[in-house]
PDB file of C-alpha atoms and ligand atoms in Angstrom:
ATOM      1  CA  MET A 107       0.000   0.000   0.000  1.00 73.00           C
ATOM      2  CA  ALA A 108       1.373   3.393  -1.030  1.00 92.00           C
ATOM      3  CA  ARG A 109       1.828   5.957   1.682  1.00 94.00           C
ATOM      4  CA  GLY A 110      -1.073   8.426   1.935  1.00 97.00           C
ATOM      5  CA  ARG A 111      -0.886  12.136   1.161  1.00 98.00           C
ATOM      6  CA  PHE A 112      -0.803  14.845   3.799  1.00 98.00           C
ATOM      7  CA  ILE A 113      -2.811  18.029   3.098  1.00 98.00           C
ATOM      8  CA  THR A 114      -2.999  21.018   5.446  1.00 99.00           C
ATOM      9  CA  PHE A 115      -5.325  24.037   5.520  1.00 98.00           C
ATOM     10  CA  GLU A 116      -3.860  27.297   6.816  1.00 98.00           C
ATOM     11  CA  GLY A 117      -4.997  30.890   7.197  1.00 98.00           C
ATOM     12  CA  GLY A 118      -6.341  33.311   9.748  1.00 97.00           C
ATOM     13  CA  GLU A 119      -9.434  33.190  11.930  1.00 96.00           C
ATOM     14  CA  GLY A 120     -12.655  32.780   9.937  1.00 96.00           C
ATOM     15  CA  ALA A 121     -10.825  32.212   6.630  1.00 98.00           C
ATOM     16  CA  GLY A 122     -12.955  29.130   5.932  1.00 98.00           C
ATOM     17  CA  LYS A 123     -10.498  26.356   6.813  1.00 98.00           C
ATOM     18  CA  SER A 124     -12.911  24.121   8.710  1.00 98.00           C
ATOM     19  CA  THR A 125     -15.675  24.657   6.129  1.00 98.00           C
ATOM     20  CA  GLN A 126     -13.416  23.764   3.218  1.00 98.00           C
ATOM     21  CA  LEU A 127     -11.800  20.850   5.027  1.00 98.00           C
ATOM     22  CA  ARG A 128     -15.193  19.174   5.375  1.00 98.00           C
ATOM     23  CA  ARG A 129     -15.985  19.724   1.704  1.00 98.00           C
ATOM     24  CA  LEU A 130     -12.614  18.432   0.541  1.00 98.00           C
ATOM     25  CA  ALA A 131     -12.904  15.326   2.725  1.00 98.00           C
ATOM     26  CA  GLU A 132     -16.297  14.558   1.138  1.00 98.00           C
ATOM     27  CA  ARG A 133     -14.948  14.927  -2.384  1.00 98.00           C
ATOM     28  CA  LEU A 134     -11.903  12.787  -1.697  1.00 98.00           C
ATOM     29  CA  THR A 135     -14.120  10.111  -0.147  1.00 98.00           C
ATOM     30  CA  GLN A 136     -16.339  10.192  -3.262  1.00 97.00           C
ATOM     31  CA  ALA A 137     -13.162   9.775  -5.349  1.00 95.00           C
ATOM     32  CA  GLY A 138     -12.444   6.560  -3.436  1.00 96.00           C
ATOM     33  CA  VAL A 139      -9.723   7.888  -1.149  1.00 97.00           C
ATOM     34  CA  GLU A 140      -9.658   6.874   2.521  1.00 98.00           C
ATOM     35  CA  VAL A 141      -9.506  10.189   4.403  1.00 98.00           C
ATOM     36  CA  VAL A 142      -8.646  11.005   8.009  1.00 98.00           C
ATOM     37  CA  THR A 143      -9.602  14.552   9.032  1.00 98.00           C
ATOM     38  CA  THR A 144      -7.907  16.127  12.002  1.00 98.00           C
ATOM     39  CA  ARG A 145      -6.952  19.495  13.479  1.00 98.00           C
ATOM     40  CA  GLU A 146      -4.359  21.469  15.381  1.00 98.00           C
ATOM     41  CA  PRO A 147      -3.787  22.216  18.087  1.00 98.00           C
ATOM     42  CA  GLY A 148      -5.214  18.812  18.948  1.00 98.00           C
ATOM     43  CA  GLY A 149      -5.908  15.706  16.910  1.00 98.00           C
ATOM     44  CA  SER A 150      -4.901  13.131  19.537  1.00 98.00           C
ATOM     45  CA  PRO A 151      -6.117  12.775  23.145  1.00 98.00           C
ATOM     46  CA  GLY A 152      -2.959  14.308  24.624  1.00 98.00           C
ATOM     47  CA  ALA A 153      -2.833  17.105  22.078  1.00 98.00           C
ATOM     48  CA  GLU A 154      -6.512  17.926  22.665  1.00 98.00           C
ATOM     49  CA  SER A 155      -5.699  18.371  26.384  1.00 98.00           C
ATOM     50  CA  ILE A 156      -2.950  20.819  25.421  1.00 98.00           C
ATOM     51  CA  ARG A 157      -5.390  22.567  23.029  1.00 98.00           C
ATOM     52  CA  ALA A 158      -7.644  23.466  25.933  1.00 97.00           C
ATOM     53  CA  LEU A 159      -4.716  25.316  27.547  1.00 97.00           C
ATOM     54  CA  LEU A 160      -3.997  27.230  24.346  1.00 96.00           C
ATOM     55  CA  VAL A 161      -7.390  28.337  23.028  1.00 95.00           C
ATOM     56  CA  ASN A 162      -9.063  29.397  26.279  1.00 94.00           C
ATOM     57  CA  GLY A 163      -8.307  32.189  28.714  1.00 93.00           C
ATOM     58  CA  ASP A 164      -6.750  35.633  28.501  1.00 93.00           C
ATOM     59  CA  ALA A 165      -4.936  36.737  25.339  1.00 91.00           C
ATOM     60  CA  ASP A 166      -1.673  37.187  27.283  1.00 92.00           C
ATOM     61  CA  ARG A 167      -1.961  33.939  29.246  1.00 95.00           C
ATOM     62  CA  TRP A 168       1.196  32.568  27.576  1.00 96.00           C
ATOM     63  CA  SER A 169       4.285  34.218  26.145  1.00 96.00           C
ATOM     64  CA  GLY A 170       4.950  33.532  22.485  1.00 96.00           C
ATOM     65  CA  LEU A 171       7.759  31.137  23.389  1.00 98.00           C
ATOM     66  CA  SER A 172       5.715  29.153  25.928  1.00 98.00           C
ATOM     67  CA  GLU A 173       2.943  28.948  23.365  1.00 98.00           C
ATOM     68  CA  ALA A 174       5.307  27.695  20.662  1.00 98.00           C
ATOM     69  CA  LEU A 175       6.633  24.961  22.971  1.00 98.00           C
ATOM     70  CA  LEU A 176       3.104  23.859  23.879  1.00 98.00           C
ATOM     71  CA  MET A 177       2.185  23.807  20.188  1.00 98.00           C
ATOM     72  CA  PHE A 178       5.135  21.598  19.328  1.00 98.00           C
ATOM     73  CA  ALA A 179       4.486  19.257  22.255  1.00 98.00           C
ATOM     74  CA  ALA A 180       0.926  18.846  21.004  1.00 98.00           C
ATOM     75  CA  ARG A 181       2.114  18.519  17.391  1.00 98.00           C
ATOM     76  CA  ARG A 182       4.568  15.747  18.212  1.00 98.00           C
ATOM     77  CA  ASP A 183       1.888  13.682  19.956  1.00 98.00           C
ATOM     78  CA  HIS A 184      -0.529  14.333  17.081  1.00 98.00           C
ATOM     79  CA  ILE A 185       2.041  13.134  14.515  1.00 98.00           C
ATOM     80  CA  GLU A 186       3.038  10.050  16.520  1.00 98.00           C
ATOM     81  CA  ARG A 187      -0.459   8.870  17.357  1.00 98.00           C
ATOM     82  CA  THR A 188      -2.702  10.089  14.537  1.00 98.00           C
ATOM     83  CA  ILE A 189      -0.995  11.454  11.411  1.00 98.00           C
ATOM     84  CA  ALA A 190       1.919   9.063  10.838  1.00 98.00           C
ATOM     85  CA  PRO A 191      -0.084   5.858  11.516  1.00 98.00           C
ATOM     86  CA  ALA A 192      -2.805   6.984   9.075  1.00 98.00           C
ATOM     87  CA  LEU A 193      -0.321   7.874   6.316  1.00 98.00           C
ATOM     88  CA  ASP A 194       1.522   4.582   6.887  1.00 98.00           C
ATOM     89  CA  ARG A 195      -1.619   2.560   6.251  1.00 97.00           C
ATOM     90  CA  GLY A 196      -2.308   4.501   3.035  1.00 97.00           C
ATOM     91  CA  ALA A 197      -4.976   6.944   4.229  1.00 98.00           C
ATOM     92  CA  TRP A 198      -4.837  10.594   3.235  1.00 98.00           C
ATOM     93  CA  VAL A 199      -4.711  13.012   6.146  1.00 98.00           C
ATOM     94  CA  VAL A 200      -6.378  16.434   5.876  1.00 98.00           C
ATOM     95  CA  CYS A 201      -5.460  18.682   8.783  1.00 98.00           C
ATOM     96  CA  ASP A 202      -7.020  21.971   9.912  1.00 98.00           C
ATOM     97  CA  ARG A 203      -3.845  24.024  10.678  1.00 98.00           C
ATOM     98  CA  PHE A 204      -0.327  22.630  11.130  1.00 98.00           C
ATOM     99  CA  ALA A 205       3.224  23.935  11.558  1.00 98.00           C
ATOM    100  CA  ASP A 206       2.750  27.042   9.379  1.00 98.00           C
ATOM    101  CA  SER A 207       0.306  28.330  11.984  1.00 98.00           C
ATOM    102  CA  THR A 208       3.133  28.300  14.547  1.00 98.00           C
ATOM    103  CA  ARG A 209       5.377  30.238  12.163  1.00 98.00           C
ATOM    104  CA  ALA A 210       2.566  32.788  11.753  1.00 98.00           C
ATOM    105  CA  TYR A 211       0.965  32.995  15.225  1.00 97.00           C
ATOM    106  CA  GLN A 212       3.941  32.451  17.516  1.00 97.00           C
ATOM    107  CA  GLY A 213       6.633  33.647  15.062  1.00 98.00           C
ATOM    108  CA  ALA A 214       5.335  36.636  13.102  1.00 97.00           C
ATOM    109  CA  GLY A 215       2.544  37.356  15.598  1.00 96.00           C
ATOM    110  CA  GLY A 216       4.200  36.402  18.891  1.00 96.00           C
ATOM    111  CA  GLY A 217       7.799  37.421  18.270  1.00 97.00           C
ATOM    112  CA  VAL A 218       9.425  33.974  18.560  1.00 98.00           C
ATOM    113  CA  ASP A 219      12.714  33.711  16.648  1.00 98.00           C
ATOM    114  CA  PRO A 220      12.038  32.027  13.276  1.00 97.00           C
ATOM    115  CA  ALA A 221      15.350  30.160  13.621  1.00 98.00           C
ATOM    116  CA  LEU A 222      14.097  28.541  16.821  1.00 98.00           C
ATOM    117  CA  ILE A 223      10.842  27.548  15.135  1.00 98.00           C
ATOM    118  CA  SER A 224      12.810  26.037  12.231  1.00 98.00           C
ATOM    119  CA  ALA A 225      14.963  24.101  14.686  1.00 98.00           C
ATOM    120  CA  LEU A 226      11.875  22.746  16.454  1.00 98.00           C
ATOM    121  CA  GLU A 227      10.391  21.795  13.086  1.00 98.00           C
ATOM    122  CA  SER A 228      13.499  19.864  12.108  1.00 98.00           C
ATOM    123  CA  HIS A 229      13.337  17.764  15.294  1.00 98.00           C
ATOM    124  CA  VAL A 230       9.581  17.361  15.621  1.00 98.00           C
ATOM    125  CA  LEU A 231       8.208  17.116  12.073  1.00 98.00           C
ATOM    126  CA  SER A 232       8.764  13.527  11.018  1.00 98.00           C
ATOM    127  CA  VAL A 233       6.096  14.211   8.385  1.00 98.00           C
ATOM    128  CA  ARG A 234       5.653  17.355   6.280  1.00 98.00           C
ATOM    129  CA  PRO A 235       2.639  18.346   4.183  1.00 98.00           C
ATOM    130  CA  ASP A 236       2.525  17.346   0.512  1.00 98.00           C
ATOM    131  CA  LEU A 237       0.186  20.273  -0.108  1.00 98.00           C
ATOM    132  CA  THR A 238      -0.751  23.304   1.983  1.00 98.00           C
ATOM    133  CA  LEU A 239      -3.864  25.275   1.042  1.00 98.00           C
ATOM    134  CA  ILE A 240      -3.660  28.816   2.419  1.00 98.00           C
ATOM    135  CA  LEU A 241      -7.043  30.564   2.542  1.00 98.00           C
ATOM    136  CA  ASP A 242      -6.464  34.299   2.298  1.00 98.00           C
ATOM    137  CA  LEU A 243      -8.783  37.155   3.186  1.00 97.00           C
ATOM    138  CA  PRO A 244      -8.492  40.513   4.995  1.00 98.00           C
ATOM    139  CA  ALA A 245      -8.050  40.047   8.734  1.00 97.00           C
ATOM    140  CA  ASP A 246     -11.085  42.168   9.644  1.00 97.00           C
ATOM    141  CA  ALA A 247     -13.361  40.138   7.334  1.00 97.00           C
ATOM    142  CA  GLY A 248     -12.134  36.866   8.846  1.00 96.00           C
ATOM    143  CA  LEU A 249     -12.574  38.100  12.406  1.00 96.00           C
ATOM    144  CA  ALA A 250     -16.124  39.251  11.583  1.00 96.00           C
ATOM    145  CA  ARG A 251     -16.969  35.785  10.250  1.00 96.00           C
ATOM    146  CA  ALA A 252     -15.389  34.076  13.243  1.00 94.00           C
ATOM    147  CA  GLY A 253     -17.251  36.380  15.639  1.00 92.00           C
ATOM    148  CA  ALA A 254     -20.577  35.667  13.934  1.00 93.00           C
ATOM    149  CA  ARG A 255     -19.856  31.921  14.074  1.00 90.00           C
ATOM    150  CA  GLY A 256     -19.468  31.986  17.882  1.00 87.00           C
ATOM    151  CA  GLY A 257     -18.616  28.795  19.746  1.00 88.00           C
ATOM    152  CA  GLY A 258     -15.990  29.768  22.320  1.00 90.00           C
ATOM    153  CA  GLU A 259     -12.237  29.078  22.091  1.00 92.00           C
ATOM    154  CA  THR A 260     -11.722  32.790  21.373  1.00 91.00           C
ATOM    155  CA  ARG A 261      -8.305  33.389  22.947  1.00 94.00           C
ATOM    156  CA  PHE A 262      -6.483  33.974  19.635  1.00 93.00           C
ATOM    157  CA  GLU A 263      -9.396  35.914  18.123  1.00 92.00           C
ATOM    158  CA  SER A 264      -9.086  38.371  21.030  1.00 92.00           C
ATOM    159  CA  LYS A 265      -5.497  39.376  20.202  1.00 93.00           C
ATOM    160  CA  GLY A 266      -6.358  42.496  18.182  1.00 92.00           C
ATOM    161  CA  LEU A 267      -6.467  43.469  14.502  1.00 95.00           C
ATOM    162  CA  GLY A 268      -2.754  44.333  14.171  1.00 95.00           C
ATOM    163  CA  PHE A 269      -1.826  40.826  15.315  1.00 96.00           C
ATOM    164  CA  HIS A 270      -4.166  39.273  12.746  1.00 97.00           C
ATOM    165  CA  GLU A 271      -2.854  41.490   9.943  1.00 97.00           C
ATOM    166  CA  ARG A 272       0.684  40.249  10.708  1.00 97.00           C
ATOM    167  CA  LEU A 273      -0.582  36.676  10.464  1.00 97.00           C
ATOM    168  CA  ARG A 274      -2.091  37.258   7.051  1.00 98.00           C
ATOM    169  CA  GLN A 275       1.204  38.593   5.702  1.00 98.00           C
ATOM    170  CA  ALA A 276       3.115  35.726   7.346  1.00 98.00           C
ATOM    171  CA  PHE A 277       1.008  33.109   5.554  1.00 98.00           C
ATOM    172  CA  LEU A 278       1.527  34.923   2.234  1.00 98.00           C
ATOM    173  CA  ASP A 279       5.295  35.021   2.896  1.00 98.00           C
ATOM    174  CA  ILE A 280       5.336  31.266   3.601  1.00 98.00           C
ATOM    175  CA  ALA A 281       3.508  30.619   0.329  1.00 98.00           C
ATOM    176  CA  ALA A 282       5.958  32.805  -1.605  1.00 98.00           C
ATOM    177  CA  ALA A 283       8.934  31.011  -0.034  1.00 98.00           C
ATOM    178  CA  GLU A 284       7.590  27.484  -0.667  1.00 98.00           C
ATOM    179  CA  PRO A 285       5.581  27.544  -3.897  1.00 98.00           C
ATOM    180  CA  GLU A 286       6.083  23.805  -4.483  1.00 97.00           C
ATOM    181  CA  ARG A 287       4.163  22.985  -1.300  1.00 98.00           C
ATOM    182  CA  CYS A 288       1.794  25.936  -0.877  1.00 98.00           C
ATOM    183  CA  VAL A 289      -1.042  27.500  -2.831  1.00 98.00           C
ATOM    184  CA  VAL A 290      -2.893  30.672  -1.863  1.00 98.00           C
ATOM    185  CA  ILE A 291      -6.650  30.575  -2.426  1.00 98.00           C
ATOM    186  CA  ASP A 292      -8.860  33.665  -2.321  1.00 98.00           C
ATOM    187  CA  GLY A 293     -11.056  33.108   0.727  1.00 98.00           C
ATOM    188  CA  ARG A 294     -13.357  36.052  -0.073  1.00 98.00           C
ATOM    189  CA  ASP A 295     -15.325  34.115  -2.694  1.00 96.00           C
ATOM    190  CA  GLU A 296     -18.482  32.155  -1.971  1.00 97.00           C
ATOM    191  CA  ILE A 297     -18.059  28.845  -0.174  1.00 98.00           C
ATOM    192  CA  ALA A 298     -18.769  26.791  -3.326  1.00 98.00           C
ATOM    193  CA  ALA A 299     -16.310  28.812  -5.444  1.00 98.00           C
ATOM    194  CA  VAL A 300     -13.563  28.449  -2.840  1.00 98.00           C
ATOM    195  CA  GLY A 301     -14.336  24.736  -2.789  1.00 98.00           C
ATOM    196  CA  GLU A 302     -13.829  24.489  -6.551  1.00 98.00           C
ATOM    197  CA  ALA A 303     -10.458  26.249  -6.260  1.00 98.00           C
ATOM    198  CA  VAL A 304      -9.425  23.859  -3.483  1.00 98.00           C
ATOM    199  CA  TRP A 305     -10.493  20.832  -5.507  1.00 98.00           C
ATOM    200  CA  ASP A 306      -8.658  22.088  -8.617  1.00 98.00           C
ATOM    201  CA  ASP A 307      -5.391  22.319  -6.706  1.00 98.00           C
ATOM    202  CA  VAL A 308      -5.790  18.952  -4.998  1.00 98.00           C
ATOM    203  CA  ARG A 309      -6.685  17.274  -8.287  1.00 96.00           C
ATOM    204  CA  THR A 310      -3.897  18.770 -10.374  1.00 96.00           C
ATOM    205  CA  ARG A 311      -1.187  18.549  -7.735  1.00 96.00           C
ATOM    206  CA  LEU A 312      -1.966  15.230  -6.039  1.00 96.00           C
ATOM    207  CA  LEU A 313      -4.583  13.114  -7.797  1.00 91.00           C
ATOM    208  CA  ASP A 314      -3.550  13.546 -11.458  1.00 86.00           C
ATOM    209  CA  HIS A 315       0.141  13.145 -10.686  1.00 67.00           C
ATOM    210  CA  GLY A 316       0.001   9.987  -8.600  1.00 57.00           C
TER     211      GLY A 316
HETATM  212  N1  ADP B 619     -16.458  31.643   1.631  1.00 74.75           N
HETATM  213  C1  ADP B 619     -17.244  32.006   2.657  1.00 74.75           C
HETATM  214  N2  ADP B 619     -18.112  33.027   2.546  1.00 74.75           N
HETATM  215  C2  ADP B 619     -18.903  33.383   3.586  1.00 74.75           C
HETATM  216  N3  ADP B 619     -18.899  32.784   4.801  1.00 74.75           N
HETATM  217  C3  ADP B 619     -18.039  31.760   4.970  1.00 74.75           C
HETATM  218  C4  ADP B 619     -17.179  31.325   3.924  1.00 74.75           C
HETATM  219  N4  ADP B 619     -16.425  30.285   4.389  1.00 74.75           N
HETATM  220  C5  ADP B 619     -16.813  30.098   5.654  1.00 74.75           C
HETATM  221  N5  ADP B 619     -17.782  30.967   6.020  1.00 74.75           N
HETATM  222  C6  ADP B 619     -18.444  31.075   7.330  1.00 74.75           C
HETATM  223  O1  ADP B 619     -17.560  31.828   8.148  1.00 74.75           O
HETATM  224  C7  ADP B 619     -17.467  31.257   9.435  1.00 74.75           C
HETATM  225  C8  ADP B 619     -16.018  30.824   9.667  1.00 74.75           C
HETATM  226  O2  ADP B 619     -15.704  29.741   8.782  1.00 74.75           O
HETATM  227  P1  ADP B 619     -14.757  28.556   9.285  1.00 74.75           P
HETATM  228  O3  ADP B 619     -14.720  27.530   8.215  1.00 74.75           O
HETATM  229  O4  ADP B 619     -15.177  28.131  10.650  1.00 74.75           O
HETATM  230  O5  ADP B 619     -13.353  29.347   9.353  1.00 74.75           O
HETATM  231  P2  ADP B 619     -11.972  28.920  10.034  1.00 74.75           P
HETATM  232  O6  ADP B 619     -12.045  27.443  10.314  1.00 74.75           O
HETATM  233  O7  ADP B 619     -10.935  29.275   9.036  1.00 74.75           O
HETATM  234  O8  ADP B 619     -11.856  29.763  11.275  1.00 74.75           O
HETATM  235  C9  ADP B 619     -18.445  30.096   9.468  1.00 74.75           C
HETATM  236  O9  ADP B 619     -19.643  30.545  10.039  1.00 74.75           O
HETATM  237  C10 ADP B 619     -18.622  29.737   8.005  1.00 74.75           C
HETATM  238  O10 ADP B 619     -19.892  29.188   7.750  1.00 74.75           O
HETATM  239 MG1   MG B 620     -11.859  26.418  12.067  1.00 74.75          MG
END
């Protein structure tokens, strides 16, 4: 059995990641692919416990560095227990956020040295995404959507517009630096149109080319 493919969704709050992840998983399933959907922070029992520490409470509850270390602790458990076993048995894994979110939120947003984040990546990431779909839209539009959605876990949403504008630029910089892995998709379009753009990229980059 061939190893599965690893797809990640990235972008700011309210960009449409969770919405598009569900749609993509349905289309892949219809195409006959076994899909495992998961999310970060979280995705394994231990990592979900760490998630609760990260997404609740005051905006300044953690320093950027403490937050980055918690994210990587969660990420390692998620890889060991969920992502790598699924890929090994041939399933495709579609993940709502992954390491690029740490580069953006704790690096560009939280002031953690990018060299330290790269060093953590090189030790922790035994798997890297085959394709990263970055949903892009203005920070204020995303925050408005996320606010209307409700549902708690608002610690990162509460960090202020300037923070979220830095994140947007950070994701665009990642995409520019790694065009082989990343595509930027306009998240301002209607849900169905964004879904078509997502499917186009997955089809041409992963399904048509083995
Ligand atoms: N393209 C879109 N246009 C309008 N509303 C959208 C679009 N994509 C998602 N939404 C809505 O915006 C809110 C945030 O979407 P969600 O997928 O939860 O974003 P994220 O996971 O990136 O934070 C949800 O209420 C969702 O239904
Ligand atoms: Mg989401």
